[in-house]
mmCIF file of C-alpha atoms in Angstrom:
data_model
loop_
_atom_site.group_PDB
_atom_site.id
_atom_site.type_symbol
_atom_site.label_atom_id
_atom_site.label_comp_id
_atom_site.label_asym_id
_atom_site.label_seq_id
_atom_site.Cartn_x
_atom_site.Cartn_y
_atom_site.Cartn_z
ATOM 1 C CA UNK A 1 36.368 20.628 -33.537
ATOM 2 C CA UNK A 2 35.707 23.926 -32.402
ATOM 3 C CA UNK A 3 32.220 25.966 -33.106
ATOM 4 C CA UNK A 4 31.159 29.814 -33.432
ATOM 5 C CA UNK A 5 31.434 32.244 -36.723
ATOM 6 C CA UNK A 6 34.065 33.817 -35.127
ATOM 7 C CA UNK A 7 37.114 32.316 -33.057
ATOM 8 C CA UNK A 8 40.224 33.980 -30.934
ATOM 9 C CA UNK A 9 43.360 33.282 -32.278
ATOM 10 C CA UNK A 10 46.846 34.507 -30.383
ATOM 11 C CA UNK A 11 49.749 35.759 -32.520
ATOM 12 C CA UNK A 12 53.608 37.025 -31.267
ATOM 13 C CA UNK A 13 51.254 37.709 -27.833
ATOM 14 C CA UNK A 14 48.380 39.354 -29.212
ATOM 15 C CA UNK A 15 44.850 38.316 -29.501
ATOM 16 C CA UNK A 16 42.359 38.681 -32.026
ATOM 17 C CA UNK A 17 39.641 36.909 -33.988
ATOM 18 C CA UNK A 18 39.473 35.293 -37.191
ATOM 19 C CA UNK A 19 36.225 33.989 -39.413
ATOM 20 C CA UNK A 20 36.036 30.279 -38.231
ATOM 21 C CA UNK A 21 35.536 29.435 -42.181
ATOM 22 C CA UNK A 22 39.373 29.783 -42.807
ATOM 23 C CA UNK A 23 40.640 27.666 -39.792
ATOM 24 C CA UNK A 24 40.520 23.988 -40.057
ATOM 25 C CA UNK A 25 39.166 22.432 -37.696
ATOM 26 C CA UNK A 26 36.047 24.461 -37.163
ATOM 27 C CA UNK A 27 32.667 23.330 -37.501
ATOM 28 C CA UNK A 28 32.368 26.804 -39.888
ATOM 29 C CA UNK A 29 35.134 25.509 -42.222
ATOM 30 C CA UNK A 30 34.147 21.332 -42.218
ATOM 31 C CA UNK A 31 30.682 22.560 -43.893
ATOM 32 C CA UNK A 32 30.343 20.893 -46.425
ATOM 33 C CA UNK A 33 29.279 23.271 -49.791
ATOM 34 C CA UNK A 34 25.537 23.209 -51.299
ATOM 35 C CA UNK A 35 24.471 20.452 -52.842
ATOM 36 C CA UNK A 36 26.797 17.874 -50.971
ATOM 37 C CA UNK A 37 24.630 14.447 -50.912
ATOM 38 C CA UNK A 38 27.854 12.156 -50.093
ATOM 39 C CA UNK A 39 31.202 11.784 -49.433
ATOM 40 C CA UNK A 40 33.839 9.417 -51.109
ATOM 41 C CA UNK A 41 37.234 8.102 -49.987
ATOM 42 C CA UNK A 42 40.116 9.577 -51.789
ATOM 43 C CA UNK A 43 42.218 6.578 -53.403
ATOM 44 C CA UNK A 44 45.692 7.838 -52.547
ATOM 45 C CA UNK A 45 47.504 4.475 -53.869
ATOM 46 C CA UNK A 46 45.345 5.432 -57.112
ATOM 47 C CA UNK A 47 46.873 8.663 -57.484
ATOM 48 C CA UNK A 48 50.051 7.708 -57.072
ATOM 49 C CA UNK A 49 50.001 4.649 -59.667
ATOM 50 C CA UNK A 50 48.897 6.763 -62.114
ATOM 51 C CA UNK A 51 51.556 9.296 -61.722
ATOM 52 C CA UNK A 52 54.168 7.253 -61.538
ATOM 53 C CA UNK A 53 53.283 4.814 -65.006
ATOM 54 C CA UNK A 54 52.145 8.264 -66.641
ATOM 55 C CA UNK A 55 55.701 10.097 -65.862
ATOM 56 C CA UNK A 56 59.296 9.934 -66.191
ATOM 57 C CA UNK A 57 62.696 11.391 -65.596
ATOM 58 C CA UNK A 58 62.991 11.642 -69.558
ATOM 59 C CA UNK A 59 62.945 14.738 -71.783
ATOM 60 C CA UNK A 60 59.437 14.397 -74.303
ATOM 61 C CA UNK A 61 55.666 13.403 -73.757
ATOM 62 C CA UNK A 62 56.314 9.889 -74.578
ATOM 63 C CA UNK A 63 55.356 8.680 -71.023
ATOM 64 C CA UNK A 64 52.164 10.908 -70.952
ATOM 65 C CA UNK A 65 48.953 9.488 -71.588
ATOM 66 C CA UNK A 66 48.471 11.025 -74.503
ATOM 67 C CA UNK A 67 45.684 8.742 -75.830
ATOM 68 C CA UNK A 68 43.261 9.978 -73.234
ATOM 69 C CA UNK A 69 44.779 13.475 -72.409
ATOM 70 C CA UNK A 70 46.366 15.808 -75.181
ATOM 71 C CA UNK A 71 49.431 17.587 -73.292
ATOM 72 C CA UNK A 72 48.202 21.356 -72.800
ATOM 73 C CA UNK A 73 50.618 24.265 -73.742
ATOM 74 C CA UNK A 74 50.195 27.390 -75.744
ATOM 75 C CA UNK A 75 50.710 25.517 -79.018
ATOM 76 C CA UNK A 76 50.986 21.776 -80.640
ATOM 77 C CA UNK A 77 54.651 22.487 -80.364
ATOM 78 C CA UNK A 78 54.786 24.142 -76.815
ATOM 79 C CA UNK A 79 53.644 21.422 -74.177
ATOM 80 C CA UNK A 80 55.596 22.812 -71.638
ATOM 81 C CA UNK A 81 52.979 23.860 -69.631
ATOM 82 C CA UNK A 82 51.448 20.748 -68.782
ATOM 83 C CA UNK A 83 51.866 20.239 -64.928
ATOM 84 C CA UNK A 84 48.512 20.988 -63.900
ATOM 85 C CA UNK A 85 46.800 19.228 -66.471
ATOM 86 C CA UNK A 86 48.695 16.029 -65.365
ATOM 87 C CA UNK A 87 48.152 16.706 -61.323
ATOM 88 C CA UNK A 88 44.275 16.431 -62.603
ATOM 89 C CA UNK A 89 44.495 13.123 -64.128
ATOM 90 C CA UNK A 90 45.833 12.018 -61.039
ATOM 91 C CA UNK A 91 43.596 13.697 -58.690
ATOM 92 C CA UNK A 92 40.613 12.502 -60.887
ATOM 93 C CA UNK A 93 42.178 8.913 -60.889
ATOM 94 C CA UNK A 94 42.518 9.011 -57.243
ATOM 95 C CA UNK A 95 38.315 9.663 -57.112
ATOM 96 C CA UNK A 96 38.384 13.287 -56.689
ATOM 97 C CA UNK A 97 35.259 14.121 -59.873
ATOM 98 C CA UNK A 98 35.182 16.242 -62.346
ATOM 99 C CA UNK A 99 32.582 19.300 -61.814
ATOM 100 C CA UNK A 100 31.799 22.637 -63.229
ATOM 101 C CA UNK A 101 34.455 24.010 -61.848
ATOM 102 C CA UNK A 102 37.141 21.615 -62.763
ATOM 103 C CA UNK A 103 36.684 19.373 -65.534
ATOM 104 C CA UNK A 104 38.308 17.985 -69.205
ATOM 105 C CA UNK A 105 34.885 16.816 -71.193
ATOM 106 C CA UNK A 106 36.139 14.205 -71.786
ATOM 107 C CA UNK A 107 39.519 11.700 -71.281
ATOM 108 C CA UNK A 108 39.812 10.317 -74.922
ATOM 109 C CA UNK A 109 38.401 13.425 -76.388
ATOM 110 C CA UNK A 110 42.023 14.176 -77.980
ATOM 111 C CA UNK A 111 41.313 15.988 -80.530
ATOM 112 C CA UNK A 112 39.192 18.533 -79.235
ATOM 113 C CA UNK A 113 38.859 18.361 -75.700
ATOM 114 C CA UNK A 114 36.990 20.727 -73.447
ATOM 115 C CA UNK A 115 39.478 21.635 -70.610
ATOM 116 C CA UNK A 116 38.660 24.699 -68.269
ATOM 117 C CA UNK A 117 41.443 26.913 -66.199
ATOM 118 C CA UNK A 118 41.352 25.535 -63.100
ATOM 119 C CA UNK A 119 41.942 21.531 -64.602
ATOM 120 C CA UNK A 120 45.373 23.310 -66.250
ATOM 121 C CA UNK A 121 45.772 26.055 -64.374
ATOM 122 C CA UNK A 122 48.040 25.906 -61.227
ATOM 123 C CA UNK A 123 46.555 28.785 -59.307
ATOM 124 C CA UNK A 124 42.763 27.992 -60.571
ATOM 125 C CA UNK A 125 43.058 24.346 -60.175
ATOM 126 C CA UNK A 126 44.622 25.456 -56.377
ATOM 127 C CA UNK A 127 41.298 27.302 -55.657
ATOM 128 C CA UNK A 128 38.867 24.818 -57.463
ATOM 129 C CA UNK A 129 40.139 22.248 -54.690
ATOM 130 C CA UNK A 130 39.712 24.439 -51.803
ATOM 131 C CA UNK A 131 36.025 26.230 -53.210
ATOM 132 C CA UNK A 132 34.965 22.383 -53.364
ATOM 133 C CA UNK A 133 36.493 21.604 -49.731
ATOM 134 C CA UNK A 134 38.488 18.617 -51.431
ATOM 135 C CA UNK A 135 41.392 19.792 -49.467
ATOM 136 C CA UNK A 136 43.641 22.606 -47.655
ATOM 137 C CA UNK A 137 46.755 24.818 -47.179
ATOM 138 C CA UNK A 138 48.805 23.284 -44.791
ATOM 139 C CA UNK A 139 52.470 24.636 -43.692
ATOM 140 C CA UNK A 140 53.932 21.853 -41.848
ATOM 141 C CA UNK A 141 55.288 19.070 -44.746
ATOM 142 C CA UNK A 142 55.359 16.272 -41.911
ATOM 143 C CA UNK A 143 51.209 15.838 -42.267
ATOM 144 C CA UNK A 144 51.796 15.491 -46.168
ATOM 145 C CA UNK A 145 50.538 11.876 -47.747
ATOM 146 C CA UNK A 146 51.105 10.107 -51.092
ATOM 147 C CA UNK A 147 48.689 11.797 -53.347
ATOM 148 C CA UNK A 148 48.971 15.589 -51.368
ATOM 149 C CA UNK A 149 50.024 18.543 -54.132
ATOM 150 C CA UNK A 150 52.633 21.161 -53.894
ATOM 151 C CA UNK A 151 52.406 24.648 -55.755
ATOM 152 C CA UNK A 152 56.001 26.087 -56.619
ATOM 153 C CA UNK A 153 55.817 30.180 -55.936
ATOM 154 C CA UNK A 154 56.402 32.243 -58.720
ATOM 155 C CA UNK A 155 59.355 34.081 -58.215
ATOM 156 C CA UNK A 156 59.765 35.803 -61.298
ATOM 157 C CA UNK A 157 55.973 37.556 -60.944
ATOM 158 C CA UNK A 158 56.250 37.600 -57.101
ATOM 159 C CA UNK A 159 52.557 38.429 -56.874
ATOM 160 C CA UNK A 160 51.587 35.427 -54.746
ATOM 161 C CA UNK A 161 50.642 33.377 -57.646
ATOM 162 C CA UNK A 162 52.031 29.734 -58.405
ATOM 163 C CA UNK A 163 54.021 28.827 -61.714
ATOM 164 C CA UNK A 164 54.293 24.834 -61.273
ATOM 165 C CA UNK A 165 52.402 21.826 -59.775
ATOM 166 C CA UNK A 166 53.597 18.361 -58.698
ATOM 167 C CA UNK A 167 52.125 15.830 -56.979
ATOM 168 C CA UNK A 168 53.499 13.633 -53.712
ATOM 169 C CA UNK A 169 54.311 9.977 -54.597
ATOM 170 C CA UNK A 170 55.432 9.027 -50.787
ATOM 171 C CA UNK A 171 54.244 10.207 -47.384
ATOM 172 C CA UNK A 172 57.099 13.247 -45.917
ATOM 173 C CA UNK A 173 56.815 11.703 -42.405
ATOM 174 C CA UNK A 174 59.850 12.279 -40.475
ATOM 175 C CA UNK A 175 61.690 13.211 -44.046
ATOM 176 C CA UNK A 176 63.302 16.554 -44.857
ATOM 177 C CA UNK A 177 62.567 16.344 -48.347
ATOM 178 C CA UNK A 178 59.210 15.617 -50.600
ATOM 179 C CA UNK A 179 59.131 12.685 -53.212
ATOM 180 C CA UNK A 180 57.156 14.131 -56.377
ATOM 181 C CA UNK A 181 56.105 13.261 -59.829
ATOM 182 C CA UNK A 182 55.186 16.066 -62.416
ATOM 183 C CA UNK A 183 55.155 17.461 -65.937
ATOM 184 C CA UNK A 184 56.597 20.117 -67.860
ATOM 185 C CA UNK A 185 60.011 19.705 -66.127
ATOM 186 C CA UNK A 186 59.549 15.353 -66.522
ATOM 187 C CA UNK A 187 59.882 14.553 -62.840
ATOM 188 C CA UNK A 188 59.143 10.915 -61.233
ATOM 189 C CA UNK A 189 59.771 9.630 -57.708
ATOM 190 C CA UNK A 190 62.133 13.225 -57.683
ATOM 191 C CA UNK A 191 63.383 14.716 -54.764
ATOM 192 C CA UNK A 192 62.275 18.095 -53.578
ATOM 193 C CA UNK A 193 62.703 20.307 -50.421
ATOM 194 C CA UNK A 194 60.824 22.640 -48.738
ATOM 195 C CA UNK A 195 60.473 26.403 -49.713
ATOM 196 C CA UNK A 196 58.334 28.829 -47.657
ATOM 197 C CA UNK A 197 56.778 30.357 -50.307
ATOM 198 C CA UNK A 198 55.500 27.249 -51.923
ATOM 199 C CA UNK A 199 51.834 25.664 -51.403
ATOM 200 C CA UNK A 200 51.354 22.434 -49.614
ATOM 201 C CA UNK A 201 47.887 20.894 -49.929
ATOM 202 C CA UNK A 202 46.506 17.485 -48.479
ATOM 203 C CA UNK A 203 43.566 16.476 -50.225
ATOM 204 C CA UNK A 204 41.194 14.807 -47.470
ATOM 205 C CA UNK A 205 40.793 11.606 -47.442
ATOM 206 C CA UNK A 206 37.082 12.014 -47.474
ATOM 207 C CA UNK A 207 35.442 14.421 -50.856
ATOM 208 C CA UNK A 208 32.259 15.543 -50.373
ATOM 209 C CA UNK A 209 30.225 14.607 -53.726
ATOM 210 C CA UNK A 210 27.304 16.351 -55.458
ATOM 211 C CA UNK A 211 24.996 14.235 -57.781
ATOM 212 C CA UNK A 212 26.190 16.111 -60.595
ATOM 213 C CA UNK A 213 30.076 15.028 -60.088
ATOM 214 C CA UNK A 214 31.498 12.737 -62.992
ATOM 215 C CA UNK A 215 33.582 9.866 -61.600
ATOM 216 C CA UNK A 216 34.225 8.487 -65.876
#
């Protein structure tokens, strides 16, 4: 761990600085956000179990859990958007709360649940995660675990934005490739490889907690 507001950093030769609050590692980005009282571990094996008995390889919703979460889409008829609403069930059933900032009020609540953008939104649910210090960006797939997310670019806006969300069901390691279970296109225990462009994030295997998280 390294300390100071702002650190050195050396690119193609050159050096400059950098805020220390982007860089993991620092002392500036480890802070842990107002209101923190406690930390809790992340439940990894959790996360995956739910993702894999709550997906499939099958066209349909019949392997969702639609008695506690109602598939979200633009319509009753268009689920097709449902990726990051099901990477949030898992996340929330690996321990990661629900907050203000990411939440569905509440699982069972079918008929007229109260889901905001970044719990079925790829790029808010992306930015929820990292404003709340539950995890980071990382770019080398090798320190990905069971339970880590990956954000598929958008290549049709090409704006930077993410279209699609699936989450890891087996540590990379050594592997080339990722092992991933998802929505909208039914994926489980599928086989992905790396893009550039793509997000990787590993969720921390400590969350810092404020009294005000709901754990269900």
């Amino acid at each position: 761990t390294v300390d100071g507001e702002w650190l050195p950093t050396t690119y193609n030769g050159k050096t400059g600085f950098i805020m220390a609050k982007y860089l993991s590692g620092s002392t500036e980005y480890t802070k842990w956000v107002a209101g923190v009282t406690k930390t809790v571990s992340y439940n990894r094996n959790a996360a995956v179990a739910y993702a894999l008995k709550y997906s499939s390889n099958d066209t349909g919703t019949d392997s969702y859990n639609n008695a506690e979460y109602k598939p979200v889409g633009n319509s009753t008829e268009d689920i097709n958007k449902d990726c990051a609403n099901f990477v949030s069930q898992c996340l929330f059933a690996g321990g990661m709360p629900m907050h203000d900032g990411w939440y569905y009020r509440y699982p069972g609540n079918v008929t007229n649940p109260s889901v905001n953008a970044a719990w079925k939104g790829t790029n808010s649910q992306k930015k929820a995660i990292a404003a709340r210090k539950f995890g980071e960006r990382v770019y080398d797939i090798s320190k990905l675990k069971k339970g880590d997310i990956v954000y598929t670019y958008d290549t049709k806006k090409n704006n930077g934005t993410f279209g699609h969300v699936v989450i890891l069901s087996e540590d990379v390691g050594s592997s080339s490739n990722m092992i991933v279970c998802g929505h909208t296109l039914n994926q489980r225990n599928a086989t992905r490889t790396k893009k550039d462009k793509d997000a990787y994030f590993h969720i921390y295997d400590s969350l810092p907690i404020k009294d005000t998280d709901y754990f269900g």
